[in-house]
mmCIF file of C-alpha atoms and ligand atoms in Angstrom:
data_model
loop_
_atom_site.group_PDB
_atom_site.id
_atom_site.type_symbol
_atom_site.label_atom_id
_atom_site.label_comp_id
_atom_site.label_asym_id
_atom_site.label_seq_id
_atom_site.Cartn_x
_atom_site.Cartn_y
_atom_site.Cartn_z
ATOM 1 C CA MET A 1 0.000 0.000 0.000
ATOM 2 C CA LEU A 2 1.288 3.427 -0.905
ATOM 3 C CA SER A 3 0.672 6.329 1.457
ATOM 4 C CA LYS A 4 -0.484 9.717 0.192
ATOM 5 C CA TYR A 5 3.043 11.032 0.783
ATOM 6 C CA GLU A 6 4.556 8.205 -1.244
ATOM 7 C CA LYS A 7 2.131 8.781 -4.130
ATOM 8 C CA GLU A 8 3.125 12.446 -4.282
ATOM 9 C CA LEU A 9 6.798 11.539 -4.132
ATOM 10 C CA ILE A 10 6.395 9.055 -6.996
ATOM 11 C CA ALA A 11 4.450 11.528 -9.145
ATOM 12 C CA THR A 12 7.079 14.255 -8.646
ATOM 13 C CA ILE A 13 9.998 11.980 -9.427
ATOM 14 C CA TRP A 14 8.473 10.516 -12.583
ATOM 15 C CA GLU A 15 7.483 13.938 -13.827
ATOM 16 C CA ARG A 16 11.191 14.804 -13.655
ATOM 17 C CA VAL A 17 12.327 11.491 -15.153
ATOM 18 C CA ALA A 18 9.905 11.950 -18.077
ATOM 19 C CA LEU A 19 11.901 15.032 -19.143
ATOM 20 C CA ARG A 20 14.797 12.651 -19.881
ATOM 21 C CA ALA A 21 12.600 9.750 -20.945
ATOM 22 C CA GLU A 22 14.788 8.453 -23.777
ATOM 23 C CA ASP A 23 18.052 8.708 -21.829
ATOM 24 C CA VAL A 24 16.736 7.009 -18.746
ATOM 25 C CA GLY A 25 14.741 4.388 -20.622
ATOM 26 C CA ALA A 26 17.601 3.498 -22.962
ATOM 27 C CA GLU A 27 19.989 3.170 -20.019
ATOM 28 C CA ALA A 28 17.600 0.894 -18.127
ATOM 29 C CA LEU A 29 17.073 -1.291 -21.198
ATOM 30 C CA LEU A 30 20.804 -1.476 -21.902
ATOM 31 C CA ARG A 31 21.388 -2.585 -18.305
ATOM 32 C CA MET A 32 18.671 -5.220 -18.597
ATOM 33 C CA PHE A 33 20.012 -6.629 -21.880
ATOM 34 C CA THR A 34 23.635 -6.612 -20.652
ATOM 35 C CA CYS A 35 22.984 -8.069 -17.195
ATOM 36 C CA PHE A 36 20.239 -10.508 -18.149
ATOM 37 C CA PRO A 37 20.925 -11.510 -21.771
ATOM 38 C CA LYS A 38 17.874 -13.793 -21.995
ATOM 39 C CA THR A 39 15.691 -10.662 -22.102
ATOM 40 C CA LYS A 40 17.121 -9.970 -25.581
ATOM 41 C CA THR A 41 15.123 -12.877 -26.978
ATOM 42 C CA TYR A 42 12.001 -10.698 -27.069
ATOM 43 C CA PHE A 43 13.706 -8.091 -29.210
ATOM 44 C CA ASP A 44 14.859 -10.303 -32.028
ATOM 45 C CA GLN A 45 16.346 -8.486 -35.023
ATOM 46 C CA LYS A 46 16.537 -5.157 -33.218
ATOM 47 C CA ASP A 47 19.733 -3.126 -32.796
ATOM 48 C CA LEU A 48 20.254 -3.166 -29.017
ATOM 49 C CA SER A 49 23.674 -1.500 -28.908
ATOM 50 C CA PRO A 50 24.172 1.431 -26.492
ATOM 51 C CA ARG A 51 21.943 4.374 -27.436
ATOM 52 C CA SER A 52 20.753 2.792 -30.692
ATOM 53 C CA PRO A 53 17.653 4.451 -32.188
ATOM 54 C CA HIS A 54 15.555 1.490 -31.119
ATOM 55 C CA LEU A 55 16.838 1.577 -27.534
ATOM 56 C CA LEU A 56 16.158 5.301 -27.288
ATOM 57 C CA SER A 57 12.677 5.201 -28.756
ATOM 58 C CA HIS A 58 11.577 2.085 -26.920
ATOM 59 C CA GLY A 59 13.164 3.304 -23.682
ATOM 60 C CA GLY A 60 11.369 6.604 -24.094
ATOM 61 C CA ARG A 61 8.031 4.886 -24.543
ATOM 62 C CA ILE A 62 8.500 2.757 -21.448
ATOM 63 C CA VAL A 63 9.398 5.742 -19.273
ATOM 64 C CA GLU A 64 6.482 7.766 -20.629
ATOM 65 C CA ALA A 65 4.091 4.914 -19.877
ATOM 66 C CA ILE A 66 5.408 4.666 -16.312
ATOM 67 C CA ALA A 67 5.219 8.447 -15.865
ATOM 68 C CA GLU A 68 1.627 8.385 -17.106
ATOM 69 C CA GLY A 69 0.816 5.711 -14.537
ATOM 70 C CA ALA A 70 2.535 7.743 -11.807
ATOM 71 C CA LYS A 71 0.272 10.744 -12.405
ATOM 72 C CA ASN A 72 -2.652 8.934 -10.889
ATOM 73 C CA ILE A 73 -1.717 5.740 -9.116
ATOM 74 C CA ASP A 74 -5.290 5.068 -8.012
ATOM 75 C CA THR A 75 -6.312 4.483 -11.628
ATOM 76 C CA LEU A 76 -3.187 2.565 -12.665
ATOM 77 C CA ALA A 77 -5.154 -0.460 -13.870
ATOM 78 C CA THR A 78 -7.271 1.611 -16.259
ATOM 79 C CA THR A 79 -4.415 3.776 -17.493
ATOM 80 C CA LEU A 80 -2.293 0.756 -18.321
ATOM 81 C CA ALA A 81 -5.033 -1.570 -19.575
ATOM 82 C CA PRO A 82 -3.971 -1.365 -23.249
ATOM 83 C CA LEU A 83 -0.333 -2.140 -22.350
ATOM 84 C CA SER A 84 -1.488 -5.017 -20.205
ATOM 85 C CA VAL A 85 -3.360 -6.516 -23.163
ATOM 86 C CA LEU A 86 -0.345 -5.970 -25.425
ATOM 87 C CA HIS A 87 2.174 -7.660 -23.103
ATOM 88 C CA ALA A 88 -0.112 -10.521 -22.125
ATOM 89 C CA TYR A 89 -1.890 -11.452 -25.345
ATOM 90 C CA GLN A 90 0.366 -10.275 -28.119
ATOM 91 C CA LEU A 91 3.919 -10.176 -26.843
ATOM 92 C CA ARG A 92 3.557 -12.993 -24.260
ATOM 93 C CA ILE A 93 6.538 -11.891 -22.212
ATOM 94 C CA ASP A 94 7.394 -14.304 -19.396
ATOM 95 C CA PRO A 95 6.366 -12.402 -16.227
ATOM 96 C CA THR A 96 9.734 -12.975 -14.496
ATOM 97 C CA ASN A 97 11.259 -10.440 -16.883
ATOM 98 C CA PHE A 98 9.337 -7.603 -15.293
ATOM 99 C CA LYS A 99 11.350 -8.004 -12.098
ATOM 100 C CA LEU A 100 14.563 -7.759 -14.101
ATOM 101 C CA LEU A 101 13.497 -4.590 -15.899
ATOM 102 C CA CYS A 102 12.237 -3.012 -12.671
ATOM 103 C CA HIS A 103 15.554 -3.765 -10.965
ATOM 104 C CA CYS A 104 17.425 -2.124 -13.845
ATOM 105 C CA ILE A 105 15.138 0.908 -13.703
ATOM 106 C CA LEU A 106 15.924 1.228 -9.974
ATOM 107 C CA VAL A 107 19.669 0.932 -10.632
ATOM 108 C CA THR A 108 19.432 3.590 -13.360
ATOM 109 C CA LEU A 109 17.558 6.002 -11.094
ATOM 110 C CA SER A 110 19.933 5.287 -8.218
ATOM 111 C CA CYS A 111 22.974 6.015 -10.424
ATOM 112 C CA ARG A 112 21.493 9.302 -11.588
ATOM 113 C CA MET A 113 19.883 10.527 -8.379
ATOM 114 C CA ALA A 114 22.736 9.405 -6.086
ATOM 115 C CA GLU A 115 22.047 10.470 -2.488
ATOM 116 C CA GLU A 116 18.648 11.808 -3.498
ATOM 117 C CA PHE A 117 17.663 8.196 -4.074
ATOM 118 C CA THR A 118 17.101 7.779 -0.337
ATOM 119 C CA PRO A 119 15.804 4.562 1.244
ATOM 120 C CA VAL A 120 12.337 6.124 1.488
ATOM 121 C CA VAL A 121 12.335 7.063 -2.216
ATOM 122 C CA HIS A 122 13.749 3.633 -3.081
ATOM 123 C CA ALA A 123 10.981 1.884 -1.127
ATOM 124 C CA ALA A 124 8.228 4.003 -2.703
ATOM 125 C CA ILE A 125 9.459 3.459 -6.266
ATOM 126 C CA ASP A 126 10.040 -0.252 -5.713
ATOM 127 C CA LYS A 127 6.457 -0.654 -4.475
ATOM 128 C CA PHE A 128 5.102 1.429 -7.347
ATOM 129 C CA LEU A 129 7.003 -0.550 -9.984
ATOM 130 C CA SER A 130 5.825 -3.847 -8.564
ATOM 131 C CA ALA A 131 2.222 -2.597 -8.535
ATOM 132 C CA LEU A 132 2.687 -1.504 -12.139
ATOM 133 C CA SER A 133 4.177 -4.877 -13.095
ATOM 134 C CA ALA A 134 1.242 -6.604 -11.428
ATOM 135 C CA VAL A 135 -1.130 -4.592 -13.610
ATOM 136 C CA LEU A 136 0.860 -5.356 -16.757
ATOM 137 C CA THR A 137 0.857 -9.086 -16.003
ATOM 138 C CA GLU A 138 -2.624 -9.457 -14.472
ATOM 139 C CA LYS A 139 -4.214 -10.459 -17.766
ATOM 140 C CA TYR A 140 -1.764 -13.334 -18.264
ATOM 141 C CA ARG A 141 -3.896 -16.089 -16.750
ATOM 142 C CA MET B 1 32.039 -24.525 -12.400
ATOM 143 C CA VAL B 2 31.411 -20.853 -13.094
ATOM 144 C CA GLU B 3 33.703 -19.333 -15.679
ATOM 145 C CA TRP B 4 34.879 -15.739 -15.328
ATOM 146 C CA THR B 5 36.352 -13.639 -18.101
ATOM 147 C CA ASP B 6 39.285 -11.361 -17.264
ATOM 148 C CA ALA B 7 36.996 -8.367 -17.765
ATOM 149 C CA GLU B 8 34.504 -9.758 -15.261
ATOM 150 C CA ARG B 9 37.219 -10.402 -12.686
ATOM 151 C CA GLU B 10 38.560 -6.894 -13.128
ATOM 152 C CA ALA B 11 35.109 -5.344 -12.851
ATOM 153 C CA ILE B 12 34.275 -7.202 -9.644
ATOM 154 C CA GLN B 13 37.635 -6.324 -8.064
ATOM 155 C CA ALA B 14 37.344 -2.689 -9.169
ATOM 156 C CA ILE B 15 33.876 -2.344 -7.712
ATOM 157 C CA TRP B 16 34.752 -4.046 -4.446
ATOM 158 C CA ALA B 17 37.948 -1.998 -4.049
ATOM 159 C CA LYS B 18 35.757 1.105 -3.782
ATOM 160 C CA VAL B 19 33.467 -0.328 -1.128
ATOM 161 C CA GLN B 20 33.684 1.085 2.367
ATOM 162 C CA HIS B 21 32.235 -1.679 4.480
ATOM 163 C CA ASP B 22 30.868 0.559 7.211
ATOM 164 C CA LYS B 23 29.075 2.760 4.678
ATOM 165 C CA VAL B 24 27.775 0.297 2.091
ATOM 166 C CA GLY B 25 26.877 -2.479 4.550
ATOM 167 C CA PRO B 26 24.524 -0.554 6.856
ATOM 168 C CA GLU B 27 23.025 1.336 3.907
ATOM 169 C CA ALA B 28 22.276 -1.923 2.066
ATOM 170 C CA LEU B 29 20.946 -3.860 5.050
ATOM 171 C CA GLY B 30 18.920 -0.831 6.187
ATOM 172 C CA ARG B 31 17.375 -0.569 2.733
ATOM 173 C CA ALA B 32 16.506 -4.255 2.689
ATOM 174 C CA MET B 33 14.716 -3.759 6.027
ATOM 175 C CA ILE B 34 12.813 -0.699 4.744
ATOM 176 C CA VAL B 35 12.014 -1.725 1.182
ATOM 177 C CA TYR B 36 11.221 -5.342 2.158
ATOM 178 C CA PRO B 37 10.047 -5.026 5.786
ATOM 179 C CA TRP B 38 9.605 -8.785 6.210
ATOM 180 C CA THR B 39 13.406 -9.110 6.294
ATOM 181 C CA GLN B 40 13.215 -7.444 9.730
ATOM 182 C CA ARG B 41 12.084 -10.718 11.267
ATOM 183 C CA TYR B 42 15.663 -11.980 11.435
ATOM 184 C CA PHE B 43 16.890 -8.977 13.358
ATOM 185 C CA LYS B 44 14.213 -8.721 16.061
ATOM 186 C CA THR B 45 16.797 -9.234 18.779
ATOM 187 C CA LEU B 46 18.682 -6.139 17.617
ATOM 188 C CA GLY B 47 15.979 -3.590 18.455
ATOM 189 C CA THR B 48 12.549 -2.170 17.670
ATOM 190 C CA PHE B 49 12.096 -0.854 14.161
ATOM 191 C CA THR B 50 9.366 1.678 13.478
ATOM 192 C CA ASN B 51 10.805 3.821 10.679
ATOM 193 C CA ALA B 52 13.932 4.505 8.651
ATOM 194 C CA ALA B 53 15.549 6.476 11.481
ATOM 195 C CA SER B 54 15.156 3.636 13.971
ATOM 196 C CA ILE B 55 16.865 1.270 11.538
ATOM 197 C CA PHE B 56 19.703 3.544 10.427
ATOM 198 C CA GLY B 57 20.291 4.709 13.991
ATOM 199 C CA ASN B 58 20.715 1.169 15.301
ATOM 200 C CA GLU B 59 24.369 0.325 15.902
ATOM 201 C CA LYS B 60 23.755 -3.381 16.188
ATOM 202 C CA VAL B 61 22.195 -3.445 12.729
ATOM 203 C CA ALA B 62 25.188 -1.543 11.394
ATOM 204 C CA LYS B 63 27.551 -4.022 13.016
ATOM 205 C CA GLN B 64 25.650 -6.993 11.618
ATOM 206 C CA ALA B 65 25.767 -5.395 8.161
ATOM 207 C CA VAL B 66 29.536 -5.036 8.302
ATOM 208 C CA ILE B 67 29.788 -8.728 9.237
ATOM 209 C CA ILE B 68 27.757 -9.650 6.144
ATOM 210 C CA LEU B 69 30.022 -7.503 3.956
ATOM 211 C CA HIS B 70 33.057 -9.283 5.341
ATOM 212 C CA GLY B 71 31.257 -12.448 4.293
ATOM 213 C CA ILE B 72 31.152 -11.036 0.766
ATOM 214 C CA ASP B 73 34.907 -10.269 0.937
ATOM 215 C CA ARG B 74 35.455 -14.003 1.082
ATOM 216 C CA GLY B 75 33.620 -14.415 -2.211
ATOM 217 C CA VAL B 76 35.493 -11.619 -3.972
ATOM 218 C CA GLN B 77 38.751 -13.287 -2.932
ATOM 219 C CA ASN B 78 37.650 -16.771 -4.003
ATOM 220 C CA LEU B 79 35.893 -16.330 -7.326
ATOM 221 C CA ASP B 80 36.988 -19.768 -8.530
ATOM 222 C CA ASN B 81 35.804 -21.555 -5.469
ATOM 223 C CA LEU B 82 32.562 -19.918 -4.389
ATOM 224 C CA LYS B 83 30.607 -23.035 -3.510
ATOM 225 C CA ALA B 84 33.204 -24.281 -1.068
ATOM 226 C CA THR B 85 33.816 -20.767 0.247
ATOM 227 C CA TYR B 86 30.181 -20.398 1.281
ATOM 228 C CA ALA B 87 29.589 -23.987 2.408
ATOM 229 C CA ASP B 88 29.668 -23.263 6.151
ATOM 230 C CA LEU B 89 27.778 -19.955 5.890
ATOM 231 C CA SER B 90 25.110 -21.766 3.880
ATOM 232 C CA VAL B 91 24.768 -24.369 6.642
ATOM 233 C CA LEU B 92 24.629 -21.623 9.275
ATOM 234 C CA HIS B 93 21.920 -19.607 7.486
ATOM 235 C CA SER B 94 19.757 -22.639 6.697
ATOM 236 C CA ASP B 95 20.147 -25.033 9.613
ATOM 237 C CA THR B 96 20.822 -22.627 12.473
ATOM 238 C CA LEU B 97 19.421 -19.216 11.517
ATOM 239 C CA HIS B 98 16.551 -20.472 9.321
ATOM 240 C CA VAL B 99 16.868 -17.545 6.928
ATOM 241 C CA ASP B 100 14.555 -17.956 3.928
ATOM 242 C CA PRO B 101 17.021 -17.860 0.989
ATOM 243 C CA ASP B 102 14.777 -15.445 -0.971
ATOM 244 C CA ASN B 103 16.207 -12.840 1.403
ATOM 245 C CA PHE B 104 19.641 -13.223 -0.162
ATOM 246 C CA ARG B 105 18.319 -11.866 -3.449
ATOM 247 C CA LEU B 106 16.525 -8.980 -1.762
ATOM 248 C CA PHE B 107 19.711 -8.047 0.069
ATOM 249 C CA GLY B 108 21.684 -8.505 -3.174
ATOM 250 C CA ASP B 109 19.350 -6.128 -5.040
ATOM 251 C CA CYS B 110 19.727 -3.521 -2.302
ATOM 252 C CA ILE B 111 23.499 -3.683 -2.235
ATOM 253 C CA THR B 112 23.546 -3.267 -6.031
ATOM 254 C CA ILE B 113 21.357 -0.173 -5.793
ATOM 255 C CA VAL B 114 23.586 1.279 -3.070
ATOM 256 C CA LEU B 115 26.680 0.716 -5.222
ATOM 257 C CA ALA B 116 24.914 2.430 -8.136
ATOM 258 C CA ALA B 117 24.111 5.476 -5.996
ATOM 259 C CA GLN B 118 27.657 5.731 -4.639
ATOM 260 C CA MET B 119 29.533 5.059 -7.878
ATOM 261 C CA GLY B 120 27.342 6.781 -10.456
ATOM 262 C CA PRO B 121 26.655 5.910 -14.096
ATOM 263 C CA THR B 122 30.133 6.589 -15.493
ATOM 264 C CA PHE B 123 31.730 4.019 -13.206
ATOM 265 C CA PHE B 124 28.829 1.666 -12.553
ATOM 266 C CA THR B 125 28.255 1.021 -16.263
ATOM 267 C CA ALA B 126 25.996 -1.661 -17.708
ATOM 268 C CA GLU B 127 29.103 -3.813 -18.338
ATOM 269 C CA ARG B 128 30.387 -3.544 -14.769
ATOM 270 C CA GLN B 129 26.883 -4.038 -13.424
ATOM 271 C CA ALA B 130 26.590 -7.222 -15.498
ATOM 272 C CA ALA B 131 29.772 -8.672 -13.983
ATOM 273 C CA TRP B 132 28.577 -7.661 -10.536
ATOM 274 C CA GLN B 133 25.097 -9.188 -11.033
ATOM 275 C CA LYS B 134 26.715 -12.432 -12.123
ATOM 276 C CA PHE B 135 28.870 -12.436 -8.994
ATOM 277 C CA VAL B 136 25.865 -11.728 -6.775
ATOM 278 C CA SER B 137 23.846 -14.509 -8.340
ATOM 279 C CA VAL B 138 26.641 -17.045 -7.929
ATOM 280 C CA VAL B 139 27.145 -16.015 -4.283
ATOM 281 C CA ILE B 140 23.401 -16.360 -3.688
ATOM 282 C CA SER B 141 23.326 -19.786 -5.237
ATOM 283 C CA ALA B 142 26.313 -20.857 -3.104
ATOM 284 C CA MET B 143 24.626 -19.433 0.021
ATOM 285 C CA SER B 144 21.423 -21.306 -0.890
ATOM 286 C CA LYS B 145 23.087 -24.621 -1.602
ATOM 287 C CA GLN B 146 22.438 -26.166 1.788
ATOM 288 C CA TYR B 147 18.692 -25.614 1.357
ATOM 289 C CA HIS B 148 18.371 -28.025 -1.574
HETATM 290 C C1 HEM C 1 7.871 -1.689 -16.432
HETATM 291 C C2 HEM C 1 7.410 -2.554 -17.273
HETATM 292 C C3 HEM C 1 7.107 -2.275 -18.728
HETATM 293 C C4 HEM C 1 6.531 -1.187 -19.320
HETATM 294 C C5 HEM C 1 6.030 0.075 -18.632
HETATM 295 C C6 HEM C 1 6.504 -1.441 -20.738
HETATM 296 C C7 HEM C 1 6.017 -0.550 -21.682
HETATM 297 C C8 HEM C 1 5.941 -0.795 -23.038
HETATM 298 C C9 HEM C 1 5.451 0.144 -24.021
HETATM 299 C C10 HEM C 1 4.932 1.552 -23.719
HETATM 300 C C11 HEM C 1 5.528 -0.455 -25.229
HETATM 301 C C12 HEM C 1 5.151 0.150 -26.581
HETATM 302 C C13 HEM C 1 3.724 -0.169 -26.847
HETATM 303 C C14 HEM C 1 3.262 0.345 -28.190
HETATM 304 O O1 HEM C 1 4.062 0.386 -29.125
HETATM 305 O O2 HEM C 1 2.090 0.683 -28.261
HETATM 306 C C15 HEM C 1 6.076 -1.780 -25.027
HETATM 307 C C16 HEM C 1 6.344 -2.703 -26.030
HETATM 308 C C17 HEM C 1 7.087 -3.842 -25.851
HETATM 309 N N1 HEM C 1 7.537 -4.364 -24.648
HETATM 310 FE FE1 HEM C 1 7.180 -3.583 -22.832
HETATM 311 N N2 HEM C 1 7.053 -2.675 -20.982
HETATM 312 C C18 HEM C 1 7.442 -3.215 -19.796
HETATM 313 C C19 HEM C 1 8.054 -4.434 -19.609
HETATM 314 C C20 HEM C 1 8.527 -5.237 -20.614
HETATM 315 C C21 HEM C 1 9.386 -6.393 -20.438
HETATM 316 C C22 HEM C 1 9.878 -6.897 -19.076
HETATM 317 C C23 HEM C 1 9.646 -6.898 -21.667
HETATM 318 C C24 HEM C 1 10.525 -8.074 -22.053
HETATM 319 C C25 HEM C 1 11.659 -8.389 -21.484
HETATM 320 C C26 HEM C 1 8.943 -6.080 -22.629
HETATM 321 C C27 HEM C 1 8.944 -6.271 -24.001
HETATM 322 C C28 HEM C 1 8.288 -5.481 -24.919
HETATM 323 C C29 HEM C 1 8.326 -5.721 -26.365
HETATM 324 C C30 HEM C 1 9.042 -6.860 -27.077
HETATM 325 C C31 HEM C 1 7.576 -4.688 -26.942
HETATM 326 C C32 HEM C 1 7.320 -4.458 -28.433
HETATM 327 C C33 HEM C 1 8.510 -3.651 -28.903
HETATM 328 C C34 HEM C 1 8.492 -3.295 -30.350
HETATM 329 O O3 HEM C 1 7.880 -3.996 -31.125
HETATM 330 O O4 HEM C 1 9.148 -2.302 -30.666
HETATM 331 N N3 HEM C 1 8.275 -5.085 -21.954
HETATM 332 N N4 HEM C 1 6.330 -1.956 -23.684
HETATM 333 C C1 HEM C 2 24.168 -13.083 0.785
HETATM 334 C C2 HEM C 2 24.826 -12.493 1.666
HETATM 335 C C3 HEM C 2 25.084 -12.863 3.100
HETATM 336 C C4 HEM C 2 26.278 -13.177 3.625
HETATM 337 C C5 HEM C 2 27.608 -13.306 2.880
HETATM 338 C C6 HEM C 2 26.099 -13.346 5.048
HETATM 339 C C7 HEM C 2 27.114 -13.590 5.936
HETATM 340 C C8 HEM C 2 26.962 -13.708 7.297
HETATM 341 C C9 HEM C 2 28.027 -13.882 8.234
HETATM 342 C C10 HEM C 2 29.528 -13.903 7.863
HETATM 343 C C11 HEM C 2 27.479 -14.004 9.467
HETATM 344 C C12 HEM C 2 28.230 -14.220 10.788
HETATM 345 C C13 HEM C 2 28.376 -15.682 10.974
HETATM 346 C C14 HEM C 2 29.045 -16.059 12.262
HETATM 347 O O1 HEM C 2 28.733 -15.467 13.298
HETATM 348 O O2 HEM C 2 29.881 -16.964 12.191
HETATM 349 C C15 HEM C 2 26.049 -13.897 9.318
HETATM 350 C C16 HEM C 2 25.128 -13.983 10.357
HETATM 351 C C17 HEM C 2 23.781 -13.764 10.206
HETATM 352 N N1 HEM C 2 23.096 -13.510 9.034
HETATM 353 FE FE1 HEM C 2 23.906 -13.458 7.198
HETATM 354 N N2 HEM C 2 24.776 -13.175 5.360
HETATM 355 C C18 HEM C 2 24.117 -12.863 4.198
HETATM 356 C C19 HEM C 2 22.780 -12.561 4.071
HETATM 357 C C20 HEM C 2 21.875 -12.556 5.106
HETATM 358 C C21 HEM C 2 20.489 -12.181 4.970
HETATM 359 C C22 HEM C 2 19.847 -11.685 3.677
HETATM 360 C C23 HEM C 2 19.910 -12.311 6.201
HETATM 361 C C24 HEM C 2 18.500 -12.052 6.637
HETATM 362 C C25 HEM C 2 17.664 -11.256 6.059
HETATM 363 C C26 HEM C 2 20.946 -12.775 7.110
HETATM 364 C C27 HEM C 2 20.761 -13.037 8.457
HETATM 365 C C28 HEM C 2 21.774 -13.332 9.337
HETATM 366 C C29 HEM C 2 21.564 -13.495 10.764
HETATM 367 C C30 HEM C 2 20.220 -13.391 11.508
HETATM 368 C C31 HEM C 2 22.826 -13.767 11.322
HETATM 369 C C32 HEM C 2 23.156 -14.045 12.795
HETATM 370 C C33 HEM C 2 23.368 -12.771 13.532
HETATM 371 C C34 HEM C 2 23.698 -13.039 14.970
HETATM 372 O O3 HEM C 2 24.880 -13.229 15.244
HETATM 373 O O4 HEM C 2 22.773 -13.048 15.759
HETATM 374 N N3 HEM C 2 22.120 -12.914 6.410
HETATM 375 N N4 HEM C 2 25.761 -13.705 7.999
#
């Protein structure tokens, strides 16, 4: 459960992150592909080298989707419904991969925010990303 | 047997050489206890935890965290022999302490995030992170061995 304070914190942070959506998203994806190479299997035929056009545009879209969700966490399930359908029915991504991407998003934010990425911020964002992953995977079964 | 490339060995040593045990340890264990509050169950004898301040202000938690980091030193020094290196700690955590091994990953994720915050993106690159994640996962599997 996220407190009111945590929801505000999350909204503020993602509003800022969305200004650098492509940078942050591409870095998180690069970390995921480098650290957990099996995740590359879903992006067959795509150029996944550092800051490739695909990494930047896809990274940007991911961050924008998360930032959209962060604007109103109480309606997360509705906001993300189309993405949930896409990942579950069309892409059929194994749900374990969401944990890996979320971890890499946290590492990316931690690298960039340094001491501003306090334990309280870390806890709030971790909870938010797992709620978001739950929404994206809820249609799986 | 886990194989390590020279680049992986160098990355792990370079990262660990920068680690100050009394900074990284308490920060990582404290985060595990805040982000994943159920990990607190193993440290009940160390104090009462109500918020971040009560965890980060607790000297016994800090001391315990430094002990865990010294446990990780052993791994960094014995990359080619991790299973044997962690054999007795695995027995201790399973048979005596009854720590659910899922906690090792939660702690591992927290330490990685602390390293990222302290080292920044130019040092803690995707490549170095990848070597580090591999190390963490092999340590975790060695620590979990006794549970199988
Ligand atoms: C935080 C979790 C995630 C979010 C917010 C997210 C968001 C998105 C968005 C916004 C799109 C573009 C949708 C469109 O084009 O309309 C997308 C597509 C896609 N996602 Fe995700 N995603 C997440 C997790 C994952 C994971 C874990 C994987 C696999 C490892 C994955 C694989 C894909 C693939 C393969 C596509 C299609 C890409 C393409 O064709 O260019 N996603 N995702
Ligand atoms: C994966 C990394 C870990 C390593 C390398 C590690 C290492 C150690 C070491 C070296 C000790 C001291 C053993 C002794 O006294 O001989 C110890 C004790 C202990 N560890 Fe771990 N540990 C790890 C993770 C964890 C986790 C995640 C938890 C629980 C959430 C945990 C709970 C404990 C407890 C409760 C003790 C006993 C403390 C006491 O003396 O009362 N450890 N650990």
